[in-house]
């Protein structure tokens, strides 16, 4: 039995968090997987897994071995993808982290369109508003809506992005014209707690300098869609992603304000780890999203 087969069995068991779950996932017997892992431990002369009837856990050596072995196997699989890159038939699994706002908004259709175009690819989309650790958590790609900062990751810009300050026509009629961000400090605002700056809303002055305003309100939500509905109900000013706001701008239920003060240094990015051999399926996925967003402009 070759070492790679044993390593794959070990990784399958770790990622499934147990022998029974791994056996169901990969279509092999629990006894066979247990045999492979035991043989691997014998070869290494170290215990990798703690096994009891009620508990499953990695030993310290197991943690170290899992991290390194996972990277090695990914490089082997990526190299195989690279060799097969001439083939038009992409296969395999792509694990993607995307904000809930992205997945639930109309632009989330880009993910569905890719899956429809590549029936041999399994697209696993995990909607999560936190910044996941791609390497540690085993993601191939993350979609991030942010101001790009330096990191050890590779970033591909998919689209420009901005936040839009907006309110309902009824709210604006009641509170009068809003011509400067400082006015928001004295008005009810809807706080999206998923936002990076929470109640410190950032604006750019016409001269290029940055300014922030501390806002408050009696409604705090962790969803731009909920903030949008609250703004439509005239509960305050909302700071919405442009792709959420545009859907309501068409109906007239929300009006943009302070457009000359809105920051322009954000974008929608596809982020992926720096790898020697980037899998063809990941490259195709990012290329597809890039073209999809370009077609929407």
PDB file of C-alpha atoms in Angstrom:
ATOM      1  CA  UNK A   1       0.000   0.000   0.000  1.00  0.00           C
ATOM      2  CA  UNK A   2       1.535   3.360  -1.025  1.00  0.00           C
ATOM      3  CA  UNK A   3       2.063   6.183   1.440  1.00  0.00           C
ATOM      4  CA  UNK A   4      -0.181   8.632  -0.447  1.00  0.00           C
ATOM      5  CA  UNK A   5      -3.188   6.352  -0.023  1.00  0.00           C
ATOM      6  CA  UNK A   6      -2.560   6.186   3.712  1.00  0.00           C
ATOM      7  CA  UNK A   7      -2.126   9.943   3.933  1.00  0.00           C
ATOM      8  CA  UNK A   8      -5.370  10.528   2.043  1.00  0.00           C
ATOM      9  CA  UNK A   9      -7.176   8.167   4.387  1.00  0.00           C
ATOM     10  CA  UNK A  10      -5.814  10.043   7.406  1.00  0.00           C
ATOM     11  CA  UNK A  11      -6.859  13.426   5.976  1.00  0.00           C
ATOM     12  CA  UNK A  12     -10.311  12.098   5.079  1.00  0.00           C
ATOM     13  CA  UNK A  13     -10.811  10.906   8.663  1.00  0.00           C
ATOM     14  CA  UNK A  14      -9.617  14.191  10.156  1.00  0.00           C
ATOM     15  CA  UNK A  15     -11.785  16.361   7.906  1.00  0.00           C
ATOM     16  CA  UNK A  16     -14.855  14.175   8.467  1.00  0.00           C
ATOM     17  CA  UNK A  17     -14.116  14.164  12.208  1.00  0.00           C
ATOM     18  CA  UNK A  18     -14.354  10.430  12.531  1.00  0.00           C
ATOM     19  CA  UNK A  19     -13.896   7.066  10.830  1.00  0.00           C
ATOM     20  CA  UNK A  20     -17.595   6.349  10.292  1.00  0.00           C
ATOM     21  CA  UNK A  21     -18.299   9.756   8.743  1.00  0.00           C
ATOM     22  CA  UNK A  22     -15.205   9.466   6.551  1.00  0.00           C
ATOM     23  CA  UNK A  23     -16.218   5.993   5.404  1.00  0.00           C
ATOM     24  CA  UNK A  24     -19.627   7.281   4.317  1.00  0.00           C
ATOM     25  CA  UNK A  25     -18.076  10.276   2.571  1.00  0.00           C
ATOM     26  CA  UNK A  26     -15.408   8.444   0.547  1.00  0.00           C
ATOM     27  CA  UNK A  27     -17.225   5.155   0.021  1.00  0.00           C
ATOM     28  CA  UNK A  28     -14.751   2.925   1.849  1.00  0.00           C
ATOM     29  CA  UNK A  29     -15.229   0.761   4.883  1.00  0.00           C
ATOM     30  CA  UNK A  30     -14.479   2.041   8.351  1.00  0.00           C
ATOM     31  CA  UNK A  31     -12.194  -0.940   8.931  1.00  0.00           C
ATOM     32  CA  UNK A  32     -10.147  -0.174   5.816  1.00  0.00           C
ATOM     33  CA  UNK A  33      -9.663   3.464   6.756  1.00  0.00           C
ATOM     34  CA  UNK A  34      -8.672   2.439  10.265  1.00  0.00           C
ATOM     35  CA  UNK A  35      -6.139   0.001   8.792  1.00  0.00           C
ATOM     36  CA  UNK A  36      -4.609   2.707   6.568  1.00  0.00           C
ATOM     37  CA  UNK A  37      -4.288   5.185   9.433  1.00  0.00           C
ATOM     38  CA  UNK A  38      -2.786   2.547  11.729  1.00  0.00           C
ATOM     39  CA  UNK A  39      -0.225   1.628   9.049  1.00  0.00           C
ATOM     40  CA  UNK A  40       0.659   5.285   8.620  1.00  0.00           C
ATOM     41  CA  UNK A  41       1.193   5.650  12.363  1.00  0.00           C
ATOM     42  CA  UNK A  42       3.371   2.524  12.346  1.00  0.00           C
ATOM     43  CA  UNK A  43       5.501   3.935   9.533  1.00  0.00           C
ATOM     44  CA  UNK A  44       5.907   7.230  11.373  1.00  0.00           C
ATOM     45  CA  UNK A  45       6.378   5.701  14.791  1.00  0.00           C
ATOM     46  CA  UNK A  46       3.948   8.218  16.245  1.00  0.00           C
ATOM     47  CA  UNK A  47       0.314   8.305  17.349  1.00  0.00           C
ATOM     48  CA  UNK A  48      -1.690  10.725  15.174  1.00  0.00           C
ATOM     49  CA  UNK A  49      -5.213  10.182  16.490  1.00  0.00           C
ATOM     50  CA  UNK A  50      -6.670   9.632  19.936  1.00  0.00           C
ATOM     51  CA  UNK A  51      -9.387   7.001  19.600  1.00  0.00           C
ATOM     52  CA  UNK A  52     -12.093   6.276  22.133  1.00  0.00           C
ATOM     53  CA  UNK A  53     -15.695   5.180  21.741  1.00  0.00           C
ATOM     54  CA  UNK A  54     -16.940   8.684  22.540  1.00  0.00           C
ATOM     55  CA  UNK A  55     -14.149  11.009  21.520  1.00  0.00           C
ATOM     56  CA  UNK A  56     -12.074  11.705  18.434  1.00  0.00           C
ATOM     57  CA  UNK A  57      -9.139  14.074  18.495  1.00  0.00           C
ATOM     58  CA  UNK A  58      -5.749  14.746  16.976  1.00  0.00           C
ATOM     59  CA  UNK A  59      -2.578  14.345  18.972  1.00  0.00           C
ATOM     60  CA  UNK A  60      -0.010  17.136  18.853  1.00  0.00           C
ATOM     61  CA  UNK A  61       1.936  15.122  16.277  1.00  0.00           C
ATOM     62  CA  UNK A  62      -1.330  14.599  14.382  1.00  0.00           C
ATOM     63  CA  UNK A  63      -1.972  18.341  14.168  1.00  0.00           C
ATOM     64  CA  UNK A  64       1.512  18.952  12.791  1.00  0.00           C
ATOM     65  CA  UNK A  65       1.299  16.083  10.326  1.00  0.00           C
ATOM     66  CA  UNK A  66      -2.186  17.051   9.122  1.00  0.00           C
ATOM     67  CA  UNK A  67      -1.235  20.644   8.289  1.00  0.00           C
ATOM     68  CA  UNK A  68       1.859  19.667   6.312  1.00  0.00           C
ATOM     69  CA  UNK A  69       0.359  16.593   4.652  1.00  0.00           C
ATOM     70  CA  UNK A  70      -2.697  18.603   3.515  1.00  0.00           C
ATOM     71  CA  UNK A  71      -0.457  21.148   1.808  1.00  0.00           C
ATOM     72  CA  UNK A  72       1.572  18.428   0.112  1.00  0.00           C
ATOM     73  CA  UNK A  73      -1.511  16.647  -1.200  1.00  0.00           C
ATOM     74  CA  UNK A  74      -2.958  19.909  -2.489  1.00  0.00           C
ATOM     75  CA  UNK A  75       0.236  20.571  -4.421  1.00  0.00           C
ATOM     76  CA  UNK A  76       0.118  17.053  -5.895  1.00  0.00           C
ATOM     77  CA  UNK A  77      -3.525  17.486  -6.902  1.00  0.00           C
ATOM     78  CA  UNK A  78      -2.846  20.961  -8.257  1.00  0.00           C
ATOM     79  CA  UNK A  79       0.040  19.663 -10.335  1.00  0.00           C
ATOM     80  CA  UNK A  80      -2.247  17.002 -11.791  1.00  0.00           C
ATOM     81  CA  UNK A  81      -4.789  19.722 -12.622  1.00  0.00           C
ATOM     82  CA  UNK A  82      -2.074  21.742 -14.315  1.00  0.00           C
ATOM     83  CA  UNK A  83      -1.130  18.796 -16.532  1.00  0.00           C
ATOM     84  CA  UNK A  84      -4.780  18.285 -17.452  1.00  0.00           C
ATOM     85  CA  UNK A  85      -5.357  21.974 -18.032  1.00  0.00           C
ATOM     86  CA  UNK A  86      -5.702  21.507 -21.765  1.00  0.00           C
ATOM     87  CA  UNK A  87      -8.908  19.617 -21.176  1.00  0.00           C
ATOM     88  CA  UNK A  88     -12.120  21.640 -21.375  1.00  0.00           C
ATOM     89  CA  UNK A  89     -13.820  19.392 -18.839  1.00  0.00           C
ATOM     90  CA  UNK A  90     -13.097  20.779 -15.385  1.00  0.00           C
ATOM     91  CA  UNK A  91     -13.625  18.373 -12.520  1.00  0.00           C
ATOM     92  CA  UNK A  92     -13.337  18.335  -8.752  1.00  0.00           C
ATOM     93  CA  UNK A  93     -14.491  20.408  -5.803  1.00  0.00           C
ATOM     94  CA  UNK A  94     -14.029  24.143  -5.253  1.00  0.00           C
ATOM     95  CA  UNK A  95     -14.588  25.354  -1.703  1.00  0.00           C
ATOM     96  CA  UNK A  96     -15.633  29.002  -1.681  1.00  0.00           C
ATOM     97  CA  UNK A  97     -16.186  31.424   1.186  1.00  0.00           C
ATOM     98  CA  UNK A  98     -18.533  34.299   0.337  1.00  0.00           C
ATOM     99  CA  UNK A  99     -20.304  36.936   2.457  1.00  0.00           C
ATOM    100  CA  UNK A 100     -24.005  36.299   2.933  1.00  0.00           C
ATOM    101  CA  UNK A 101     -24.687  39.650   1.313  1.00  0.00           C
ATOM    102  CA  UNK A 102     -22.893  38.531  -1.845  1.00  0.00           C
ATOM    103  CA  UNK A 103     -24.540  35.120  -2.012  1.00  0.00           C
ATOM    104  CA  UNK A 104     -28.050  36.491  -1.358  1.00  0.00           C
ATOM    105  CA  UNK A 105     -27.803  39.499  -3.673  1.00  0.00           C
ATOM    106  CA  UNK A 106     -28.372  39.411  -7.457  1.00  0.00           C
ATOM    107  CA  UNK A 107     -24.596  39.220  -7.997  1.00  0.00           C
ATOM    108  CA  UNK A 108     -24.672  35.850  -6.246  1.00  0.00           C
ATOM    109  CA  UNK A 109     -26.056  34.563  -9.535  1.00  0.00           C
ATOM    110  CA  UNK A 110     -22.446  34.557 -10.758  1.00  0.00           C
ATOM    111  CA  UNK A 111     -21.762  31.507  -8.581  1.00  0.00           C
ATOM    112  CA  UNK A 112     -24.822  29.676  -9.868  1.00  0.00           C
ATOM    113  CA  UNK A 113     -23.917  30.472 -13.474  1.00  0.00           C
ATOM    114  CA  UNK A 114     -20.434  29.021 -13.003  1.00  0.00           C
ATOM    115  CA  UNK A 115     -21.860  25.836 -11.506  1.00  0.00           C
ATOM    116  CA  UNK A 116     -24.300  25.528 -14.396  1.00  0.00           C
ATOM    117  CA  UNK A 117     -21.490  25.991 -16.927  1.00  0.00           C
ATOM    118  CA  UNK A 118     -19.308  23.284 -15.327  1.00  0.00           C
ATOM    119  CA  UNK A 119     -21.450  20.283 -14.394  1.00  0.00           C
ATOM    120  CA  UNK A 120     -18.429  18.167 -13.389  1.00  0.00           C
ATOM    121  CA  UNK A 121     -17.366  20.675 -10.728  1.00  0.00           C
ATOM    122  CA  UNK A 122     -18.768  20.513  -7.208  1.00  0.00           C
ATOM    123  CA  UNK A 123     -19.055  24.097  -5.949  1.00  0.00           C
ATOM    124  CA  UNK A 124     -19.218  24.222  -2.162  1.00  0.00           C
ATOM    125  CA  UNK A 125     -20.314  27.729  -1.132  1.00  0.00           C
ATOM    126  CA  UNK A 126     -20.046  28.629   2.537  1.00  0.00           C
ATOM    127  CA  UNK A 127     -21.756  31.939   3.299  1.00  0.00           C
ATOM    128  CA  UNK A 128     -19.885  33.548   6.161  1.00  0.00           C
ATOM    129  CA  UNK A 129     -19.431  37.223   6.945  1.00  0.00           C
ATOM    130  CA  UNK A 130     -16.174  36.752   8.826  1.00  0.00           C
ATOM    131  CA  UNK A 131     -12.760  36.775   7.150  1.00  0.00           C
ATOM    132  CA  UNK A 132     -11.903  33.074   7.048  1.00  0.00           C
ATOM    133  CA  UNK A 133      -8.347  31.761   7.084  1.00  0.00           C
ATOM    134  CA  UNK A 134      -8.149  30.182   3.643  1.00  0.00           C
ATOM    135  CA  UNK A 135      -5.153  27.980   4.334  1.00  0.00           C
ATOM    136  CA  UNK A 136      -6.046  26.821   7.841  1.00  0.00           C
ATOM    137  CA  UNK A 137      -9.714  26.201   7.005  1.00  0.00           C
ATOM    138  CA  UNK A 138      -9.166  24.593   3.623  1.00  0.00           C
ATOM    139  CA  UNK A 139     -10.790  27.110   1.283  1.00  0.00           C
ATOM    140  CA  UNK A 140      -9.782  27.424  -2.358  1.00  0.00           C
ATOM    141  CA  UNK A 141     -11.203  30.917  -2.882  1.00  0.00           C
ATOM    142  CA  UNK A 142     -12.811  33.655  -0.811  1.00  0.00           C
ATOM    143  CA  UNK A 143     -14.994  36.459  -2.137  1.00  0.00           C
ATOM    144  CA  UNK A 144     -14.323  39.613  -0.161  1.00  0.00           C
ATOM    145  CA  UNK A 145     -15.979  43.008  -0.327  1.00  0.00           C
ATOM    146  CA  UNK A 146     -13.497  45.351   1.218  1.00  0.00           C
ATOM    147  CA  UNK A 147     -10.690  47.833   0.927  1.00  0.00           C
ATOM    148  CA  UNK A 148      -7.734  45.743  -0.168  1.00  0.00           C
ATOM    149  CA  UNK A 149      -4.871  45.457   2.281  1.00  0.00           C
ATOM    150  CA  UNK A 150      -1.489  43.790   2.049  1.00  0.00           C
ATOM    151  CA  UNK A 151      -1.467  40.079   2.836  1.00  0.00           C
ATOM    152  CA  UNK A 152       0.210  36.877   1.806  1.00  0.00           C
ATOM    153  CA  UNK A 153      -2.770  36.084  -0.441  1.00  0.00           C
ATOM    154  CA  UNK A 154      -3.359  36.699  -4.132  1.00  0.00           C
ATOM    155  CA  UNK A 155      -6.229  39.066  -4.991  1.00  0.00           C
ATOM    156  CA  UNK A 156      -8.090  39.498  -8.276  1.00  0.00           C
ATOM    157  CA  UNK A 157     -10.451  42.443  -8.524  1.00  0.00           C
ATOM    158  CA  UNK A 158     -13.825  41.424  -9.883  1.00  0.00           C
ATOM    159  CA  UNK A 159     -15.668  44.708  -9.684  1.00  0.00           C
ATOM    160  CA  UNK A 160     -15.629  48.187  -8.238  1.00  0.00           C
ATOM    161  CA  UNK A 161     -17.699  48.598  -5.104  1.00  0.00           C
ATOM    162  CA  UNK A 162     -19.013  51.424  -2.985  1.00  0.00           C
ATOM    163  CA  UNK A 163     -21.285  52.002  -0.024  1.00  0.00           C
ATOM    164  CA  UNK A 164     -24.299  54.209  -0.651  1.00  0.00           C
ATOM    165  CA  UNK A 165     -25.808  56.422   2.030  1.00  0.00           C
ATOM    166  CA  UNK A 166     -29.552  56.468   1.441  1.00  0.00           C
ATOM    167  CA  UNK A 167     -32.949  57.129   2.980  1.00  0.00           C
ATOM    168  CA  UNK A 168     -36.595  56.962   2.039  1.00  0.00           C
ATOM    169  CA  UNK A 169     -38.294  59.952   0.369  1.00  0.00           C
ATOM    170  CA  UNK A 170     -40.542  60.272   3.450  1.00  0.00           C
ATOM    171  CA  UNK A 171     -37.535  60.418   5.789  1.00  0.00           C
ATOM    172  CA  UNK A 172     -35.837  63.069   3.665  1.00  0.00           C
ATOM    173  CA  UNK A 173     -39.025  65.119   3.526  1.00  0.00           C
ATOM    174  CA  UNK A 174     -39.285  65.044   7.321  1.00  0.00           C
ATOM    175  CA  UNK A 175     -35.617  65.747   8.103  1.00  0.00           C
ATOM    176  CA  UNK A 176     -34.830  68.096   5.255  1.00  0.00           C
ATOM    177  CA  UNK A 177     -31.963  67.944   2.761  1.00  0.00           C
ATOM    178  CA  UNK A 178     -28.770  66.209   3.919  1.00  0.00           C
ATOM    179  CA  UNK A 179     -25.821  67.956   2.335  1.00  0.00           C
ATOM    180  CA  UNK A 180     -22.900  67.071   4.610  1.00  0.00           C
ATOM    181  CA  UNK A 181     -21.921  63.862   6.483  1.00  0.00           C
ATOM    182  CA  UNK A 182     -21.696  65.737   9.798  1.00  0.00           C
ATOM    183  CA  UNK A 183     -25.502  66.085   9.774  1.00  0.00           C
ATOM    184  CA  UNK A 184     -25.831  62.327  10.278  1.00  0.00           C
ATOM    185  CA  UNK A 185     -24.563  62.633  13.850  1.00  0.00           C
ATOM    186  CA  UNK A 186     -27.908  64.216  14.772  1.00  0.00           C
ATOM    187  CA  UNK A 187     -30.159  61.886  12.780  1.00  0.00           C
ATOM    188  CA  UNK A 188     -31.379  58.340  13.366  1.00  0.00           C
ATOM    189  CA  UNK A 189     -29.224  55.876  11.440  1.00  0.00           C
ATOM    190  CA  UNK A 190     -29.472  52.133  10.900  1.00  0.00           C
ATOM    191  CA  UNK A 191     -26.307  50.361  12.016  1.00  0.00           C
ATOM    192  CA  UNK A 192     -25.181  47.285  10.085  1.00  0.00           C
ATOM    193  CA  UNK A 193     -23.017  45.430  12.597  1.00  0.00           C
ATOM    194  CA  UNK A 194     -21.442  43.410   9.791  1.00  0.00           C
ATOM    195  CA  UNK A 195     -19.855  46.610   8.551  1.00  0.00           C
ATOM    196  CA  UNK A 196     -16.185  47.012   9.216  1.00  0.00           C
ATOM    197  CA  UNK A 197     -16.542  50.405  10.887  1.00  0.00           C
ATOM    198  CA  UNK A 198     -19.823  49.752  12.715  1.00  0.00           C
ATOM    199  CA  UNK A 199     -21.222  53.162  13.783  1.00  0.00           C
ATOM    200  CA  UNK A 200     -18.194  55.149  12.583  1.00  0.00           C
ATOM    201  CA  UNK A 201     -19.150  55.811   9.006  1.00  0.00           C
ATOM    202  CA  UNK A 202     -16.313  56.827   6.756  1.00  0.00           C
ATOM    203  CA  UNK A 203     -16.588  59.421   4.004  1.00  0.00           C
ATOM    204  CA  UNK A 204     -14.157  61.109   1.627  1.00  0.00           C
ATOM    205  CA  UNK A 205     -14.171  64.892   1.399  1.00  0.00           C
ATOM    206  CA  UNK A 206     -14.092  66.456  -2.074  1.00  0.00           C
ATOM    207  CA  UNK A 207     -10.454  67.499  -1.432  1.00  0.00           C
ATOM    208  CA  UNK A 208      -9.478  63.845  -0.982  1.00  0.00           C
ATOM    209  CA  UNK A 209      -9.162  63.853   2.804  1.00  0.00           C
ATOM    210  CA  UNK A 210     -10.965  61.218   4.840  1.00  0.00           C
ATOM    211  CA  UNK A 211     -13.604  61.963   7.444  1.00  0.00           C
ATOM    212  CA  UNK A 212     -15.679  59.798   9.751  1.00  0.00           C
ATOM    213  CA  UNK A 213     -18.953  60.449  11.517  1.00  0.00           C
ATOM    214  CA  UNK A 214     -20.152  58.653  14.623  1.00  0.00           C
ATOM    215  CA  UNK A 215     -23.787  57.776  14.039  1.00  0.00           C
ATOM    216  CA  UNK A 216     -26.424  56.216  16.253  1.00  0.00           C
ATOM    217  CA  UNK A 217     -29.914  54.815  16.033  1.00  0.00           C
ATOM    218  CA  UNK A 218     -32.291  52.468  17.766  1.00  0.00           C
ATOM    219  CA  UNK A 219     -31.937  49.711  15.204  1.00  0.00           C
ATOM    220  CA  UNK A 220     -28.824  47.558  14.784  1.00  0.00           C
ATOM    221  CA  UNK A 221     -28.836  44.603  12.398  1.00  0.00           C
ATOM    222  CA  UNK A 222     -26.239  42.261  10.949  1.00  0.00           C
ATOM    223  CA  UNK A 223     -27.719  42.211   7.468  1.00  0.00           C
ATOM    224  CA  UNK A 224     -27.658  44.853   4.712  1.00  0.00           C
ATOM    225  CA  UNK A 225     -30.972  43.495   3.466  1.00  0.00           C
ATOM    226  CA  UNK A 226     -32.585  44.126   6.854  1.00  0.00           C
ATOM    227  CA  UNK A 227     -31.000  47.595   6.958  1.00  0.00           C
ATOM    228  CA  UNK A 228     -32.465  48.270   3.520  1.00  0.00           C
ATOM    229  CA  UNK A 229     -35.959  47.308   4.632  1.00  0.00           C
ATOM    230  CA  UNK A 230     -35.638  49.469   7.746  1.00  0.00           C
ATOM    231  CA  UNK A 231     -34.576  52.438   5.638  1.00  0.00           C
ATOM    232  CA  UNK A 232     -37.576  51.878   3.361  1.00  0.00           C
ATOM    233  CA  UNK A 233     -39.723  52.028   6.501  1.00  0.00           C
ATOM    234  CA  UNK A 234     -38.249  55.506   7.204  1.00  0.00           C
ATOM    235  CA  UNK A 235     -36.454  54.376  10.366  1.00  0.00           C
ATOM    236  CA  UNK A 236     -33.266  56.164   9.461  1.00  0.00           C
ATOM    237  CA  UNK A 237     -30.352  56.586   7.079  1.00  0.00           C
ATOM    238  CA  UNK A 238     -28.687  53.373   5.909  1.00  0.00           C
ATOM    239  CA  UNK A 239     -25.215  52.724   4.487  1.00  0.00           C
ATOM    240  CA  UNK A 240     -25.805  49.982   1.915  1.00  0.00           C
ATOM    241  CA  UNK A 241     -23.640  48.072  -0.560  1.00  0.00           C
ATOM    242  CA  UNK A 242     -24.227  49.548  -3.986  1.00  0.00           C
ATOM    243  CA  UNK A 243     -25.467  46.223  -5.428  1.00  0.00           C
ATOM    244  CA  UNK A 244     -28.151  46.093  -2.707  1.00  0.00           C
ATOM    245  CA  UNK A 245     -29.135  49.735  -3.056  1.00  0.00           C
ATOM    246  CA  UNK A 246     -29.421  49.669  -6.876  1.00  0.00           C
ATOM    247  CA  UNK A 247     -32.316  47.232  -6.714  1.00  0.00           C
ATOM    248  CA  UNK A 248     -34.320  49.687  -4.622  1.00  0.00           C
ATOM    249  CA  UNK A 249     -33.214  52.797  -6.491  1.00  0.00           C
ATOM    250  CA  UNK A 250     -35.168  51.508  -9.485  1.00  0.00           C
ATOM    251  CA  UNK A 251     -38.390  51.477  -7.478  1.00  0.00           C
ATOM    252  CA  UNK A 252     -37.833  54.886  -5.885  1.00  0.00           C
ATOM    253  CA  UNK A 253     -38.275  53.606  -2.333  1.00  0.00           C
ATOM    254  CA  UNK A 254     -34.758  54.778  -1.427  1.00  0.00           C
ATOM    255  CA  UNK A 255     -32.842  57.865  -2.506  1.00  0.00           C
ATOM    256  CA  UNK A 256     -29.052  58.295  -2.454  1.00  0.00           C
ATOM    257  CA  UNK A 257     -27.548  61.099  -0.384  1.00  0.00           C
ATOM    258  CA  UNK A 258     -24.051  62.558   0.038  1.00  0.00           C
ATOM    259  CA  UNK A 259     -22.923  60.991  -3.245  1.00  0.00           C
ATOM    260  CA  UNK A 260     -19.975  63.385  -3.558  1.00  0.00           C
ATOM    261  CA  UNK A 261     -18.597  62.158  -0.225  1.00  0.00           C
ATOM    262  CA  UNK A 262     -18.669  58.400  -0.821  1.00  0.00           C
ATOM    263  CA  UNK A 263     -15.390  56.415  -0.594  1.00  0.00           C
ATOM    264  CA  UNK A 264     -14.186  54.816  -3.809  1.00  0.00           C
ATOM    265  CA  UNK A 265     -11.291  52.657  -2.562  1.00  0.00           C
ATOM    266  CA  UNK A 266     -13.250  49.434  -2.092  1.00  0.00           C
ATOM    267  CA  UNK A 267     -13.834  46.536  -4.428  1.00  0.00           C
ATOM    268  CA  UNK A 268     -15.128  42.999  -4.775  1.00  0.00           C
ATOM    269  CA  UNK A 269     -12.177  40.611  -4.878  1.00  0.00           C
ATOM    270  CA  UNK A 270     -11.506  36.937  -5.371  1.00  0.00           C
ATOM    271  CA  UNK A 271      -8.803  35.975  -2.885  1.00  0.00           C
ATOM    272  CA  UNK A 272      -6.845  32.751  -3.008  1.00  0.00           C
ATOM    273  CA  UNK A 273      -3.676  31.382  -1.423  1.00  0.00           C
ATOM    274  CA  UNK A 274      -0.354  31.748  -3.153  1.00  0.00           C
ATOM    275  CA  UNK A 275       0.420  28.336  -4.564  1.00  0.00           C
ATOM    276  CA  UNK A 276       3.124  27.106  -6.845  1.00  0.00           C
ATOM    277  CA  UNK A 277       0.572  25.240  -8.937  1.00  0.00           C
ATOM    278  CA  UNK A 278      -2.788  26.996  -9.011  1.00  0.00           C
ATOM    279  CA  UNK A 279      -5.475  24.420  -9.818  1.00  0.00           C
ATOM    280  CA  UNK A 280      -6.987  24.828 -13.258  1.00  0.00           C
ATOM    281  CA  UNK A 281     -10.479  24.676 -11.746  1.00  0.00           C
ATOM    282  CA  UNK A 282      -9.688  27.608  -9.408  1.00  0.00           C
ATOM    283  CA  UNK A 283      -8.168  29.643 -12.219  1.00  0.00           C
ATOM    284  CA  UNK A 284     -11.223  28.920 -14.377  1.00  0.00           C
ATOM    285  CA  UNK A 285     -13.549  29.913 -11.530  1.00  0.00           C
ATOM    286  CA  UNK A 286     -11.838  33.267 -10.979  1.00  0.00           C
ATOM    287  CA  UNK A 287     -11.656  33.934 -14.736  1.00  0.00           C
ATOM    288  CA  UNK A 288     -15.369  33.176 -15.035  1.00  0.00           C
ATOM    289  CA  UNK A 289     -16.294  35.610 -12.247  1.00  0.00           C
ATOM    290  CA  UNK A 290     -14.099  38.305 -13.780  1.00  0.00           C
ATOM    291  CA  UNK A 291     -15.850  37.989 -17.133  1.00  0.00           C
ATOM    292  CA  UNK A 292     -19.277  37.748 -15.496  1.00  0.00           C
ATOM    293  CA  UNK A 293     -18.843  41.054 -13.680  1.00  0.00           C
ATOM    294  CA  UNK A 294     -17.371  42.711 -16.765  1.00  0.00           C
ATOM    295  CA  UNK A 295     -20.498  41.724 -18.694  1.00  0.00           C
ATOM    296  CA  UNK A 296     -22.687  43.408 -16.044  1.00  0.00           C
ATOM    297  CA  UNK A 297     -21.023  46.801 -16.452  1.00  0.00           C
TER     298      UNK A 297
END
